[in-house]
Short mmCIF file of C-alpha atoms and ligand atoms in Angstrom, two decimals:
data_model
loop_
_atom_site.label_atom_id
_atom_site.label_comp_id
_atom_site.label_asym_id
_atom_site.label_seq_id
_atom_site.Cartn_x
_atom_site.Cartn_y
_atom_site.Cartn_z
CA UNK A 1 129.43 79.34 61.99
CA UNK A 2 130.25 82.38 59.87
CA UNK A 3 131.37 82.95 56.32
CA UNK A 4 134.91 82.65 57.72
CA UNK A 5 134.45 78.91 57.32
CA UNK A 6 134.87 79.50 53.58
CA UNK A 7 138.14 81.39 54.05
CA UNK A 8 141.14 79.58 52.56
CA UNK A 9 143.77 82.15 53.50
CA UNK A 10 147.12 80.44 54.08
CA UNK A 11 146.01 77.24 52.35
CA UNK A 12 147.31 75.68 49.17
CA UNK A 13 145.03 74.15 46.56
CA UNK A 14 145.88 72.05 43.50
CA UNK A 15 143.33 72.08 40.68
CA UNK A 16 143.49 69.78 37.65
CA UNK A 17 141.62 70.81 34.50
CA UNK A 18 142.26 74.41 35.50
CA UNK A 19 142.71 75.70 31.92
CA UNK A 20 139.00 76.10 31.26
CA UNK A 21 135.37 75.55 32.19
CA UNK A 22 134.61 74.28 35.68
CA UNK A 23 138.31 73.85 36.57
CA UNK A 24 139.09 77.47 35.73
CA UNK A 25 136.06 78.79 37.63
CA UNK A 26 137.04 76.65 40.62
CA UNK A 27 140.68 77.77 40.55
CA UNK A 28 139.61 81.41 40.39
CA UNK A 29 137.09 81.03 43.23
CA UNK A 30 139.51 79.13 45.49
CA UNK A 31 142.05 81.92 44.89
CA UNK A 32 139.39 84.55 45.71
CA UNK A 33 138.80 82.68 48.97
CA UNK A 34 142.48 83.20 49.77
CA UNK A 35 144.21 79.99 48.66
CA UNK A 36 147.46 79.80 46.73
CA UNK A 37 146.30 77.84 43.70
CA UNK A 38 148.40 75.40 41.69
CA UNK A 39 146.71 75.13 38.29
CA UNK A 40 147.37 71.96 36.27
CA UNK A 41 146.25 71.12 32.74
CA UNK A 42 147.54 69.84 29.40
CA UNK A 43 146.42 73.11 27.74
CA UNK A 44 149.33 75.54 28.26
CA UNK A 45 147.57 78.60 26.81
CA UNK A 46 144.44 78.07 28.91
CA UNK A 47 146.58 77.59 32.01
CA UNK A 48 148.33 80.88 31.36
CA UNK A 49 144.95 82.63 31.00
CA UNK A 50 143.65 81.18 34.27
CA UNK A 51 146.80 82.16 36.16
CA UNK A 52 146.54 85.68 34.71
CA UNK A 53 142.90 85.96 35.84
CA UNK A 54 143.94 84.95 39.37
CA UNK A 55 146.96 87.23 39.53
CA UNK A 56 145.10 90.23 38.05
CA UNK A 57 142.56 89.85 40.88
CA UNK A 58 145.38 89.94 43.43
CA UNK A 59 145.62 86.18 44.00
CA UNK A 60 148.53 83.75 43.87
CA UNK A 61 148.77 81.08 41.17
CA UNK A 62 151.37 78.62 39.89
CA UNK A 63 150.96 76.58 36.71
CA UNK A 64 151.84 72.95 35.91
CA UNK A 65 151.64 71.92 32.28
CA UNK A 66 150.93 68.20 32.56
CA UNK A 67 148.79 65.28 31.50
CA UNK A 68 146.82 63.75 34.39
CA UNK A 69 147.26 60.28 32.89
CA UNK A 70 151.01 60.56 33.61
CA UNK A 71 151.38 59.63 37.26
CA UNK A 72 155.00 60.80 37.45
CA UNK A 73 154.14 64.29 36.14
CA UNK A 74 151.40 64.59 38.74
CA UNK A 75 153.69 63.30 41.49
CA UNK A 76 156.35 65.89 40.70
CA UNK A 77 153.83 68.73 40.46
CA UNK A 78 152.21 67.87 43.81
CA UNK A 79 155.67 67.41 45.38
CA UNK A 80 156.55 70.96 44.32
CA UNK A 81 153.81 72.35 46.61
CA UNK A 82 155.35 73.21 49.97
CA UNK A 83 152.10 72.03 51.58
CA UNK A 84 148.81 70.74 50.21
CA UNK A 85 145.43 71.48 51.80
CA UNK A 86 143.06 70.97 48.86
CA UNK A 87 143.08 68.77 45.78
CA UNK A 88 140.34 69.44 43.23
CA UNK A 89 140.60 66.69 40.59
CA UNK A 90 138.50 68.22 37.84
CA UNK A 91 140.19 67.38 34.50
CA UNK A 92 138.03 65.22 32.28
CA UNK A 93 136.97 64.49 28.71
CA UNK A 94 133.65 63.70 27.05
CA UNK A 95 133.02 60.72 24.85
CA UNK A 96 129.74 59.59 23.35
CA UNK A 97 129.07 56.36 21.48
CA UNK A 98 126.27 53.78 21.62
CA UNK A 99 127.15 50.63 23.55
CA UNK A 100 127.15 48.53 20.38
CA UNK A 101 129.58 50.89 18.65
CA UNK A 102 131.93 51.40 21.59
CA UNK A 103 135.49 50.28 20.91
CA UNK A 104 138.06 49.12 23.43
CA UNK A 105 140.20 52.18 22.70
CA UNK A 106 137.28 54.53 23.48
CA UNK A 107 136.75 52.91 26.87
CA UNK A 108 140.48 52.85 27.62
CA UNK A 109 140.94 56.54 26.76
CA UNK A 110 138.00 57.71 28.87
CA UNK A 111 138.96 55.52 31.83
CA UNK A 112 142.57 56.73 31.57
CA UNK A 113 141.66 60.41 31.84
CA UNK A 114 138.39 60.41 33.78
CA UNK A 115 139.17 57.66 36.27
CA UNK A 116 142.92 56.97 36.43
CA UNK A 117 143.73 60.69 36.16
CA UNK A 118 141.52 61.29 39.21
CA UNK A 119 142.92 58.24 41.02
CA UNK A 120 146.51 59.47 40.57
CA UNK A 121 145.57 62.97 41.76
CA UNK A 122 143.81 61.51 44.82
CA UNK A 123 146.74 59.21 45.64
CA UNK A 124 149.37 61.94 45.33
CA UNK A 125 147.25 64.39 47.32
CA UNK A 126 146.46 61.96 50.13
CA UNK A 127 150.14 60.95 50.39
CA UNK A 128 151.22 64.60 50.57
CA UNK A 129 148.54 65.41 53.19
CA UNK A 130 149.48 62.37 55.29
CA UNK A 131 153.21 63.20 55.06
CA UNK A 132 152.54 66.79 56.12
CA UNK A 133 149.95 65.85 58.79
CA UNK A 134 147.49 68.12 56.95
CA UNK A 135 143.77 67.68 57.61
CA UNK A 136 143.02 68.37 53.97
CA UNK A 137 140.12 68.11 51.56
CA UNK A 138 140.03 66.18 48.28
CA UNK A 139 137.27 67.04 45.81
CA UNK A 140 136.64 64.82 42.81
CA UNK A 141 134.49 65.58 39.77
CA UNK A 142 131.79 63.06 38.91
CA UNK A 143 128.76 63.95 36.77
CA UNK A 144 124.99 63.81 36.59
CA UNK A 145 125.66 60.87 34.25
CA UNK A 146 125.91 58.69 37.38
CA UNK A 147 122.17 59.17 37.94
CA UNK A 148 120.97 58.24 34.46
CA UNK A 149 121.61 55.81 31.64
CA UNK A 150 121.55 58.42 28.91
CA UNK A 151 122.23 56.98 25.43
CA UNK A 152 125.85 57.23 24.36
CA UNK A 153 127.31 57.84 27.80
CA UNK A 154 128.53 54.33 28.65
CA UNK A 155 132.29 55.11 28.82
CA UNK A 156 131.79 58.49 30.45
CA UNK A 157 129.19 57.22 32.95
CA UNK A 158 131.25 54.17 33.91
CA UNK A 159 134.31 56.35 34.55
CA UNK A 160 132.29 58.80 36.65
CA UNK A 161 130.66 55.98 38.63
CA UNK A 162 134.20 54.70 39.30
CA UNK A 163 135.16 58.17 40.55
CA UNK A 164 132.27 58.02 43.03
CA UNK A 165 133.41 54.62 44.28
CA UNK A 166 136.98 55.89 44.60
CA UNK A 167 135.69 58.90 46.53
CA UNK A 168 133.73 56.81 49.04
CA UNK A 169 136.49 54.23 49.50
CA UNK A 170 139.25 56.79 50.00
CA UNK A 171 137.03 58.79 52.36
CA UNK A 172 136.64 55.68 54.52
CA UNK A 173 140.37 54.99 54.49
CA UNK A 174 141.77 58.46 55.30
CA UNK A 175 139.02 59.95 57.45
CA UNK A 176 140.76 58.99 60.69
CA UNK A 177 143.62 61.29 59.65
CA UNK A 178 141.20 64.19 59.28
CA UNK A 179 141.31 64.08 55.47
CA UNK A 180 137.93 64.47 53.77
CA UNK A 181 137.04 63.21 50.28
CA UNK A 182 133.87 64.23 48.45
CA UNK A 183 132.57 64.28 44.88
CA UNK A 184 130.69 66.92 42.91
CA UNK A 185 128.23 65.59 40.32
CA UNK A 186 127.13 68.56 38.20
CA UNK A 187 124.29 68.65 35.76
CA UNK A 188 124.65 70.10 32.26
CA UNK A 189 126.97 73.09 32.58
CA UNK A 190 127.90 75.63 29.93
CA UNK A 191 131.64 75.03 29.27
CA UNK A 192 133.91 74.25 26.30
CA UNK A 193 133.04 70.56 26.90
CA UNK A 194 129.35 71.15 26.19
CA UNK A 195 129.90 73.66 23.40
CA UNK A 196 128.63 72.36 20.05
CA UNK A 197 130.33 75.19 18.13
CA UNK A 198 127.17 75.55 16.09
CA UNK A 199 124.95 78.26 17.55
CA UNK A 200 121.56 76.81 16.60
CA UNK A 201 122.34 73.31 17.85
CA UNK A 202 123.83 74.80 21.02
CA UNK A 203 120.66 76.81 21.67
CA UNK A 204 118.48 73.72 21.04
CA UNK A 205 120.53 71.57 23.43
CA UNK A 206 120.58 74.21 26.14
CA UNK A 207 116.82 74.73 25.86
CA UNK A 208 116.24 70.98 26.15
CA UNK A 209 118.52 70.71 29.19
CA UNK A 210 116.96 73.78 30.81
CA UNK A 211 113.46 72.27 30.43
CA UNK A 212 114.60 69.22 32.43
CA UNK A 213 115.44 71.41 35.43
CA UNK A 214 112.81 72.70 37.88
CA UNK A 215 114.89 75.88 37.92
CA UNK A 216 114.49 76.18 34.16
CA UNK A 217 118.14 76.78 33.33
CA UNK A 218 121.45 75.06 32.68
CA UNK A 219 124.49 75.41 34.93
CA UNK A 220 127.29 77.94 34.72
CA UNK A 221 130.86 76.98 35.72
CA UNK A 222 130.55 79.25 38.77
CA UNK A 223 127.54 77.21 40.03
CA UNK A 224 129.81 74.17 40.22
CA UNK A 225 132.80 76.12 41.52
CA UNK A 226 130.75 77.16 44.56
CA UNK A 227 130.15 73.48 45.34
CA UNK A 228 133.91 72.87 45.02
CA UNK A 229 134.65 75.77 47.40
CA UNK A 230 132.14 74.46 49.95
CA UNK A 231 133.72 70.99 49.93
CA UNK A 232 137.27 72.41 49.93
CA UNK A 233 136.64 74.63 52.94
CA UNK A 234 135.91 74.19 56.64
CA UNK A 235 132.23 74.95 55.85
CA UNK A 236 131.98 71.21 55.05
CA UNK A 237 134.13 70.05 58.00
CA UNK A 238 131.65 67.25 58.94
CA UNK A 239 131.09 66.09 55.35
CA UNK A 240 132.98 63.20 53.78
CA UNK A 241 132.30 60.41 51.31
CA UNK A 242 129.37 62.39 49.90
CA UNK A 243 128.18 63.38 46.43
CA UNK A 244 127.07 66.99 46.01
CA UNK A 245 124.80 67.57 43.01
CA UNK A 246 124.64 71.11 41.58
CA UNK A 247 122.28 69.97 38.82
CA UNK A 248 119.32 72.36 38.89
CA UNK A 249 117.17 69.57 40.34
CA UNK A 250 117.33 67.47 37.16
CA UNK A 251 117.92 64.36 39.29
CA UNK A 252 116.87 64.08 42.95
CA UNK A 253 118.28 60.83 44.35
CA UNK A 254 117.85 60.04 48.05
N1 NAD B 1 130.21 70.69 31.54
C1 NAD B 1 129.34 69.80 32.04
O1 NAD B 1 128.12 69.83 31.73
C2 NAD B 1 129.79 68.78 33.05
C3 NAD B 1 128.81 68.07 33.74
C4 NAD B 1 129.20 67.11 34.66
C5 NAD B 1 130.55 66.90 34.90
N2 NAD B 1 131.49 67.60 34.22
C6 NAD B 1 132.89 67.32 34.52
O2 NAD B 1 133.52 68.49 34.97
C7 NAD B 1 134.91 68.43 34.64
C8 NAD B 1 135.29 69.69 33.89
O3 NAD B 1 134.56 69.71 32.69
P1 NAD B 1 134.30 71.04 31.85
O4 NAD B 1 132.89 71.00 31.43
O5 NAD B 1 134.83 72.22 32.55
O6 NAD B 1 135.15 70.67 30.55
P2 NAD B 1 136.30 71.46 29.80
O7 NAD B 1 136.57 70.67 28.58
O8 NAD B 1 135.94 72.88 29.68
O9 NAD B 1 137.52 71.34 30.82
C9 NAD B 1 138.22 70.16 31.00
C10 NAD B 1 139.68 70.51 31.23
O10 NAD B 1 140.39 69.29 31.47
C11 NAD B 1 141.59 69.36 30.73
N3 NAD B 1 142.06 68.00 30.44
C12 NAD B 1 141.43 67.05 29.71
N4 NAD B 1 142.18 65.95 29.65
C13 NAD B 1 143.32 66.21 30.35
C14 NAD B 1 144.48 65.46 30.63
N5 NAD B 1 144.65 64.21 30.16
N6 NAD B 1 145.45 66.02 31.39
C15 NAD B 1 145.31 67.30 31.84
N7 NAD B 1 144.23 68.06 31.60
C16 NAD B 1 143.24 67.52 30.86
C17 NAD B 1 141.24 70.11 29.46
O11 NAD B 1 142.40 70.65 28.83
C18 NAD B 1 140.31 71.19 30.01
O12 NAD B 1 141.01 72.35 30.40
C19 NAD B 1 135.10 67.15 33.82
O13 NAD B 1 135.57 66.13 34.67
C20 NAD B 1 133.70 66.84 33.34
O14 NAD B 1 133.53 65.47 33.09
C21 NAD B 1 131.14 68.55 33.30
#
């Protein structure tokens, strides 16, 4: 086994949520590893910036301005890829409300983006891989929220737990075709999602999160992107149905 196992030259990857944060870092890293990267997001400006970063570094990127809750938009975007080797379903939103104050519309919105958006991406990717006889890799984005019951994170945690169940079930169903499906469950990572916009509160939150980690720090988008690259590449050829936790050791489940 050499570092060549991480080489994605000649492969095509599709990344949702690619306009910022973990999705952008993953798209850039997959491109650095040699993949042609299809970047999808509802944020057109952020998409353009990610594609520019990839192209300026000598990589190949295409953009798809879409909403992951629209199955037809996702279907058309995936169909436009001549071949699909990697799907990284990363787009997601945060929502926080105590259980007793959670409204139906909050739960619906979070499930729509964080679960159904991932489900649609997984379905379209698996169909494309099966049709092309590609032994591909699907990477979903869960969260450290699956390992805790942190106050306020009911909708978010439920959606991410559903993503894990989807990941395991799909892995069992498509494994015999050589398609692998794994989830990444990051701990607190410094991205626009976790940005409080108020410097003092941001510093307080980061210090609190860092203290919870044996490594004494929070995550950077690149920490998570490396987990995505591992699962996307042949380096993880014998790994499927698993949850990889780049979380600084905050949670250590069996
Ligand atoms: N940052 C963290 O601490 C952390 C921890 C665990 C898991 N995650 C997960 O990682 C993923 C990326 O999060 P991030 O921190 O980079 O957040 P982010 O807000 O920086 O990025 C999320 C991206 O998803 C896009 N997006 C949101 N809804 C969309 C939709 N309906 N259609 C298309 N695109 C949409 C946004 O435009 C944005 O570019 C999310 O699934 C998040 O839940 C983040």
